[in-house]
Short mmCIF file of C-alpha atoms in Angstrom, two decimals:
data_model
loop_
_atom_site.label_atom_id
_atom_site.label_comp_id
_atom_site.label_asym_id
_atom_site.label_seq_id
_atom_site.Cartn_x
_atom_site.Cartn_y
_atom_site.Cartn_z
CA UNK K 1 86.17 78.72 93.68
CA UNK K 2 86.91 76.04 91.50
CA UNK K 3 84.64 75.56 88.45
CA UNK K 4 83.13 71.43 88.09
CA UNK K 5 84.09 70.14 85.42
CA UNK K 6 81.53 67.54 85.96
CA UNK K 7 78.99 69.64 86.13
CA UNK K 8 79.68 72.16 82.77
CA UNK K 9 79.88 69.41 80.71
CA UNK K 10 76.38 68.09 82.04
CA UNK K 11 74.84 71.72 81.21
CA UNK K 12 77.08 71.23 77.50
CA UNK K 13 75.80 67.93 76.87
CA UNK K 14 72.13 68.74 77.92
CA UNK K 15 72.35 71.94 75.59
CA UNK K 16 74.11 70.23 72.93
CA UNK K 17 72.26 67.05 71.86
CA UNK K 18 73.28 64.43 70.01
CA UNK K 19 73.49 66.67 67.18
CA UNK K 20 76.34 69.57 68.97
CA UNK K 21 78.62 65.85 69.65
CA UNK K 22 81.47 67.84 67.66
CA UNK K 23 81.23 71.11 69.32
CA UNK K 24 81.05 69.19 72.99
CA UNK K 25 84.26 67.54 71.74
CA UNK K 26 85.84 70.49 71.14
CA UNK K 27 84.40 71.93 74.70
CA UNK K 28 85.45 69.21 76.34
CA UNK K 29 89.56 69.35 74.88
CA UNK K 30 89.37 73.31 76.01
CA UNK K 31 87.85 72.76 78.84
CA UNK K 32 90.38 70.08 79.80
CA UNK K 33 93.18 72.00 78.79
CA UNK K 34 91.75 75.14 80.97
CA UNK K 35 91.76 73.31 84.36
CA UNK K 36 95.65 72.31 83.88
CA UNK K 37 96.24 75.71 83.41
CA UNK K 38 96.63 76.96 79.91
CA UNK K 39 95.87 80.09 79.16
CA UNK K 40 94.39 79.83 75.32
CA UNK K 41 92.25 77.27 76.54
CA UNK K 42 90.47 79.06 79.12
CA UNK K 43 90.46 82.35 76.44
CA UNK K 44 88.78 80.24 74.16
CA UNK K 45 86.45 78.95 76.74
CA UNK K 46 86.00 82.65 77.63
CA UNK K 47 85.02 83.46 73.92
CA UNK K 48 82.66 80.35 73.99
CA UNK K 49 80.71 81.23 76.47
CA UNK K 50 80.50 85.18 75.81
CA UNK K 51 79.22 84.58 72.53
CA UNK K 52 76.77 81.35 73.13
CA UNK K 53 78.72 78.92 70.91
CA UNK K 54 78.27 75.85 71.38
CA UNK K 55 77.46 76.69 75.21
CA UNK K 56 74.27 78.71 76.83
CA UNK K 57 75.70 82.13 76.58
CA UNK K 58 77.02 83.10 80.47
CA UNK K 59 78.61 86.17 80.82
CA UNK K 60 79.96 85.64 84.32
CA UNK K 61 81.32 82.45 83.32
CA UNK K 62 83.25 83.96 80.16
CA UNK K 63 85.22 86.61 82.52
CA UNK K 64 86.08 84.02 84.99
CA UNK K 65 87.36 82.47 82.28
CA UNK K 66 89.45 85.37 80.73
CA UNK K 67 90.23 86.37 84.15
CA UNK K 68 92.42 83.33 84.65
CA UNK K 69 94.27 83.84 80.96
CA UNK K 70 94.27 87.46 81.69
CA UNK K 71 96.08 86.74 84.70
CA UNK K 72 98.95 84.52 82.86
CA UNK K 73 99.53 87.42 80.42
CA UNK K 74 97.58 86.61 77.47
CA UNK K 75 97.37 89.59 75.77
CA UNK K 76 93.64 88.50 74.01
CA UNK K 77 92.35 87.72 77.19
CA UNK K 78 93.26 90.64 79.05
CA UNK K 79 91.41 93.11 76.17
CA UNK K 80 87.91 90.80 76.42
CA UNK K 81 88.33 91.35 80.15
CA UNK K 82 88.48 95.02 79.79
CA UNK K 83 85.63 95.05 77.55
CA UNK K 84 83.35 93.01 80.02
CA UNK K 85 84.10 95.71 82.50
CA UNK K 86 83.71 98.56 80.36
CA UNK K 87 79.87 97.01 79.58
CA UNK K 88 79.17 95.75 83.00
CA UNK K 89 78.61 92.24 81.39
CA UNK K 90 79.30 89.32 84.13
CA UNK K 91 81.45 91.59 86.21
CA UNK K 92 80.90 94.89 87.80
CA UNK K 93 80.52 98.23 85.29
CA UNK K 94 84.32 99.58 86.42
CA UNK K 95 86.02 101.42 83.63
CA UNK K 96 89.08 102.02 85.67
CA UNK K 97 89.37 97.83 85.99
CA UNK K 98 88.34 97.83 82.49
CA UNK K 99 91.67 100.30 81.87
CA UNK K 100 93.82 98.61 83.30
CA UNK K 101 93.12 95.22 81.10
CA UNK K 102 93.33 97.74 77.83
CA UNK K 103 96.69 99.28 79.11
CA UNK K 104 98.03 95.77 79.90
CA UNK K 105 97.01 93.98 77.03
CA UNK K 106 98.19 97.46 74.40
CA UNK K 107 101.67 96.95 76.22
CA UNK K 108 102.03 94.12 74.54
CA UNK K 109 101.17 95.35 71.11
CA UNK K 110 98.08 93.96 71.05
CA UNK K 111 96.30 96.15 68.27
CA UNK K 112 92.15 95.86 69.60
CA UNK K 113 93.29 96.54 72.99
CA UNK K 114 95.07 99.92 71.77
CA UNK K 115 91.91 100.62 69.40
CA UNK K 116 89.76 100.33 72.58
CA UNK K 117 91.91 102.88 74.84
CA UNK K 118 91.03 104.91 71.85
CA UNK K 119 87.43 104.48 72.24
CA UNK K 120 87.63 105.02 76.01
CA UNK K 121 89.52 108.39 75.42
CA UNK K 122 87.29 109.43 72.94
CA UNK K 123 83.98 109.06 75.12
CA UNK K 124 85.64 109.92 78.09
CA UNK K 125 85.34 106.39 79.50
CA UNK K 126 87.37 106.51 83.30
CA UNK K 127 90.14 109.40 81.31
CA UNK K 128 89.33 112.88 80.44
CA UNK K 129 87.80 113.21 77.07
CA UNK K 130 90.51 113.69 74.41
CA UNK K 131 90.27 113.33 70.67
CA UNK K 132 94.25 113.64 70.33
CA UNK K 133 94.65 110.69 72.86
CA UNK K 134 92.27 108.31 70.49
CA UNK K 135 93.72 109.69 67.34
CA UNK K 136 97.19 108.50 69.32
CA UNK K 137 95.86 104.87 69.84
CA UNK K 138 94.47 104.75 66.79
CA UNK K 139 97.15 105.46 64.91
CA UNK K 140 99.45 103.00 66.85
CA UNK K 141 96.08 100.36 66.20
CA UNK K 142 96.31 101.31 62.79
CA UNK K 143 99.93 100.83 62.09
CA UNK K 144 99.56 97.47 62.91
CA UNK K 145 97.13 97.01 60.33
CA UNK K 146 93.57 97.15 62.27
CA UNK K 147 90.58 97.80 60.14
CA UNK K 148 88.40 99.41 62.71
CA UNK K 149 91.50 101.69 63.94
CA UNK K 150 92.32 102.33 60.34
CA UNK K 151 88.49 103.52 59.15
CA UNK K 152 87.75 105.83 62.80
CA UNK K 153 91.78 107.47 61.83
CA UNK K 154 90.45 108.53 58.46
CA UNK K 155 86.62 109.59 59.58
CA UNK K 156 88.78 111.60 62.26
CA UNK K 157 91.23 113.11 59.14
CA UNK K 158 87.99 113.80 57.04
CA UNK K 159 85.88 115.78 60.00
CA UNK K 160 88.65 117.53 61.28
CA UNK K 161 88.44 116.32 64.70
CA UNK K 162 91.16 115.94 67.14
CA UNK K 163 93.41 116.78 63.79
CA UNK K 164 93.59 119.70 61.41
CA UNK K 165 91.06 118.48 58.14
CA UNK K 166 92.69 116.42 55.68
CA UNK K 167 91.17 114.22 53.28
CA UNK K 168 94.11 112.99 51.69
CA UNK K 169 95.30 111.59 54.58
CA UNK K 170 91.91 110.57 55.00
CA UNK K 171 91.41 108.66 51.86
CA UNK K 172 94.61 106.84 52.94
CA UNK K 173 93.23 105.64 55.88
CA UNK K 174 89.87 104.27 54.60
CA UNK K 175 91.39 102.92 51.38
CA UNK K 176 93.70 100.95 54.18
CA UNK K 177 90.90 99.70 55.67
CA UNK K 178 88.47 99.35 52.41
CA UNK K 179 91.17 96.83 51.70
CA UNK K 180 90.94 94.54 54.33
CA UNK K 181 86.92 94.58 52.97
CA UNK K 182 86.19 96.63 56.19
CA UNK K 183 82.55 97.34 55.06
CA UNK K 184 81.91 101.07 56.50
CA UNK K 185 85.44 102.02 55.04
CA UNK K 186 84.44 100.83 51.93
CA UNK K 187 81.36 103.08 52.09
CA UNK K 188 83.49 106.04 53.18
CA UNK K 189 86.03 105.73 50.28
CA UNK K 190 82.81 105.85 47.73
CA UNK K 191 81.76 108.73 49.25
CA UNK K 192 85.47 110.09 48.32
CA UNK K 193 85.13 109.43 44.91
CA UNK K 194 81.28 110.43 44.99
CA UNK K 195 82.42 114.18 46.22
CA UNK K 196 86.30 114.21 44.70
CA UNK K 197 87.37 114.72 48.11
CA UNK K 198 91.77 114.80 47.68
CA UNK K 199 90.57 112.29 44.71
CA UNK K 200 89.14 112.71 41.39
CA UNK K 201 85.41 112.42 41.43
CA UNK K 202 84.78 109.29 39.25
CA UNK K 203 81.16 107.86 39.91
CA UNK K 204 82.02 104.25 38.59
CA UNK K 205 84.86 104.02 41.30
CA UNK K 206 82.41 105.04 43.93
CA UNK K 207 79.64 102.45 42.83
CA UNK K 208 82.21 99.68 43.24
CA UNK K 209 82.85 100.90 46.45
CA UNK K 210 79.47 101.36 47.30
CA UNK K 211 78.90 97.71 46.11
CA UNK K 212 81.67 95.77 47.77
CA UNK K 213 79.88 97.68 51.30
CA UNK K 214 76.45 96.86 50.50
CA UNK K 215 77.06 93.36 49.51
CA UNK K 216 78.17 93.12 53.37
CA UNK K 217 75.02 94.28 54.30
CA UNK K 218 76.10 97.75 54.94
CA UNK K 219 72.44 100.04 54.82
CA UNK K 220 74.41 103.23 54.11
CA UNK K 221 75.83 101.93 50.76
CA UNK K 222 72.91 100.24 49.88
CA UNK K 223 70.89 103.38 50.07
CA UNK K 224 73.44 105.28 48.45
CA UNK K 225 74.02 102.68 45.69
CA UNK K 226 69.98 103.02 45.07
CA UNK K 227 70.77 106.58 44.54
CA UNK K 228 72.85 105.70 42.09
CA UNK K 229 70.57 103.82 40.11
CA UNK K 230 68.14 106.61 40.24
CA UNK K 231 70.66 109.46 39.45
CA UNK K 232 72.41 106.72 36.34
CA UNK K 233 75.46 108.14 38.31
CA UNK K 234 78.29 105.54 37.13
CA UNK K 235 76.06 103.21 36.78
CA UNK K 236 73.29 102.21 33.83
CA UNK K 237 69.74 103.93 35.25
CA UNK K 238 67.15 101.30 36.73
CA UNK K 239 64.08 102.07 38.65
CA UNK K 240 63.88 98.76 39.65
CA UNK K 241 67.68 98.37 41.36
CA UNK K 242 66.71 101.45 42.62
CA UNK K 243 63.51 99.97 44.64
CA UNK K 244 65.81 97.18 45.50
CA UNK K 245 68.75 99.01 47.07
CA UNK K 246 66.62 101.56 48.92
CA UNK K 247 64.07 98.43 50.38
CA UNK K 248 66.90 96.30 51.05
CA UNK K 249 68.84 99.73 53.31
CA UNK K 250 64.94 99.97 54.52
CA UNK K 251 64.89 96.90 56.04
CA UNK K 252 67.87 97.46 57.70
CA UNK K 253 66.24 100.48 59.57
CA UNK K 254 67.78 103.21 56.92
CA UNK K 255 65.29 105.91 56.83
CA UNK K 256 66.50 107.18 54.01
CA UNK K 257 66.57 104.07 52.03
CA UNK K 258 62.20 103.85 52.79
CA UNK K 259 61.75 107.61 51.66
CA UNK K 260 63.66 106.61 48.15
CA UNK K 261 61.81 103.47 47.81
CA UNK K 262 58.22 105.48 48.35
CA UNK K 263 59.63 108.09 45.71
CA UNK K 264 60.16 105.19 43.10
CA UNK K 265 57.62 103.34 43.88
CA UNK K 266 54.98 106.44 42.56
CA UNK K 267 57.11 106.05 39.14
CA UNK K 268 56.97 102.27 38.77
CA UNK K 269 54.45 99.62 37.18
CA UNK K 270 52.76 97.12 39.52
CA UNK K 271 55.02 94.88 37.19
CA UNK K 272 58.43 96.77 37.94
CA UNK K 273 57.96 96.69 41.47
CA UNK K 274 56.49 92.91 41.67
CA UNK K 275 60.27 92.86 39.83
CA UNK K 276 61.74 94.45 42.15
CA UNK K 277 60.55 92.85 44.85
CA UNK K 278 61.32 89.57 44.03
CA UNK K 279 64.98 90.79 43.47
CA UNK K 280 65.37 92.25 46.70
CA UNK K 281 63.84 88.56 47.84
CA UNK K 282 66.61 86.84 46.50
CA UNK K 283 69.64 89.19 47.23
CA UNK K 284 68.45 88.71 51.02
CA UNK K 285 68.61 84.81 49.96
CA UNK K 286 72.27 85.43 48.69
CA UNK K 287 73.38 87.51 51.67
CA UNK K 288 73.61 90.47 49.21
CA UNK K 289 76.13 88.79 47.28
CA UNK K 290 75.63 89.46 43.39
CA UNK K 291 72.67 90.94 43.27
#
């Protein structure tokens, strides 16, 4: 059924305001551009209304959307599609539909598609469970330069799973990934230098690492990087960065990060931890940056 056009851009304008008169614009060019037919218009339409921008957020609307794309071979398109029906989100929960959109949209080298066929082999999603078959997308993923496909290859090297243990290979694979400031992978890698895993331990290397992940907001790194501070492990000892790492990974729901912040806490002035506090205020009010 066709969608009105008159009618969207009544719900866009009531939802916008006078203040959204830039994002309608935009709507409005995509939207135009959708009903004659092209197909990055109506992805972009799709993306605009699964993620609420500029638009109330309407799953249903968003695959309809990337359904019509899809349909003209847009390789984008076809991997948003799949995920909607892996999640059940505006369409029916049907991983084999959801498959087929992956398979289409990896055919055409399209990297996220491949890295989800990974996840769906690795959970068993519609396909037998098989850590060889997501190493297998991964790896193709990964070739191509994809962060997430690059970081899950190494955790995969590092465990042992699916592939015989190798943290060399491992450490290749995050640093690949650490590099395109992939914040997990940047964790990972200062866990390599923490333990001299294939590298050799060096606890300033890890700290940067540990750093460049926790200034992304990353509450692994930021509890680890308290631990640091505690230990003077590469890093100049401070109760008080310690308190602010671990409250900051706290917050984030790190459970570790709240048990080192208690520890501190009993070794700390009312002074040091007013300090503390306040810096932990402000790296929140910098988005972690520089703190």
């Amino acid at each position: 059924m066709k969608i009105s056009t008159a009618i969207i851009c009544l719900t866009v304008a009531v939802f916008l305001g006078s203040a959204g008169s830039s994002s309608g614009a935009s709507f409005q060019k995509a939207l135009e551009a959708a009903e004659r037919g092209a197909p990055r218009a109506q992805f972009k339409l799709g993306v605009m209304y699964e993620m609420g921008q500029g638009v109330l957020q309407d799953y249903e609307t968003a695959a309809k959307w990337y359904g019509r794309a899809a349909k003209q071979g847009l390789a984008e398109a076809q991997d948003n599609l799949g995920f909607l029906y892996t999640h059940g989100h505006g369409v029916p929960w049907d991983r084999q539909t959801a498959l087929k959109w992956y398979r289409l949209a990896a055919a055409q080298e399209y990297a996220e598609a491949q890295y989800n066929l990974g996840v769906m082999h690795l959970k068993g999603r519609g396909v037998p469970q098989s850590d060889e078959a997501a190493i297998k997308w991964w790896r193709i993923a990964a070739e191509q330069g994809y962060a997430r496909a690059e970081f899950d290859l190494g955790a995969m090297y590092e465990k042992g799973r699916g592939v015989n243990r190798d943290y060399e290979t491992a450490v290749k694979w995050y640093r690949r990934a650490a590099e395109q400031a992939y914040a997990a992978a940047q964790f990972s890698l200062g866990w390599m230098y923490r333990k001299g895993k294939s590298v050799e331990r060096d606890d300033k290397i890890a700290v940067m690492w540990y750093r460049l992940s926790a200034e992304q907001g990353y509450a692994k790194a930021q509890y680890n990087l308290g631990v640091m501070y505690f230990t003077g492990s590469g890093v100049e000892k401070s109760k008080i960065f310690t308190y602010m790492w671990a409250s900051l990974a706290a917050l984030k729901g790190n459970k570790y990060g709240g048990e080192v912040q208690h520890h501190v806490t009993k070794q700390m002035s009312r002074a040091d931890i007013s300090s503390a506090q306040k810096l932990a205020r402000e790296c929140i009010r910098k988005k972690y940056k520089g703190c």
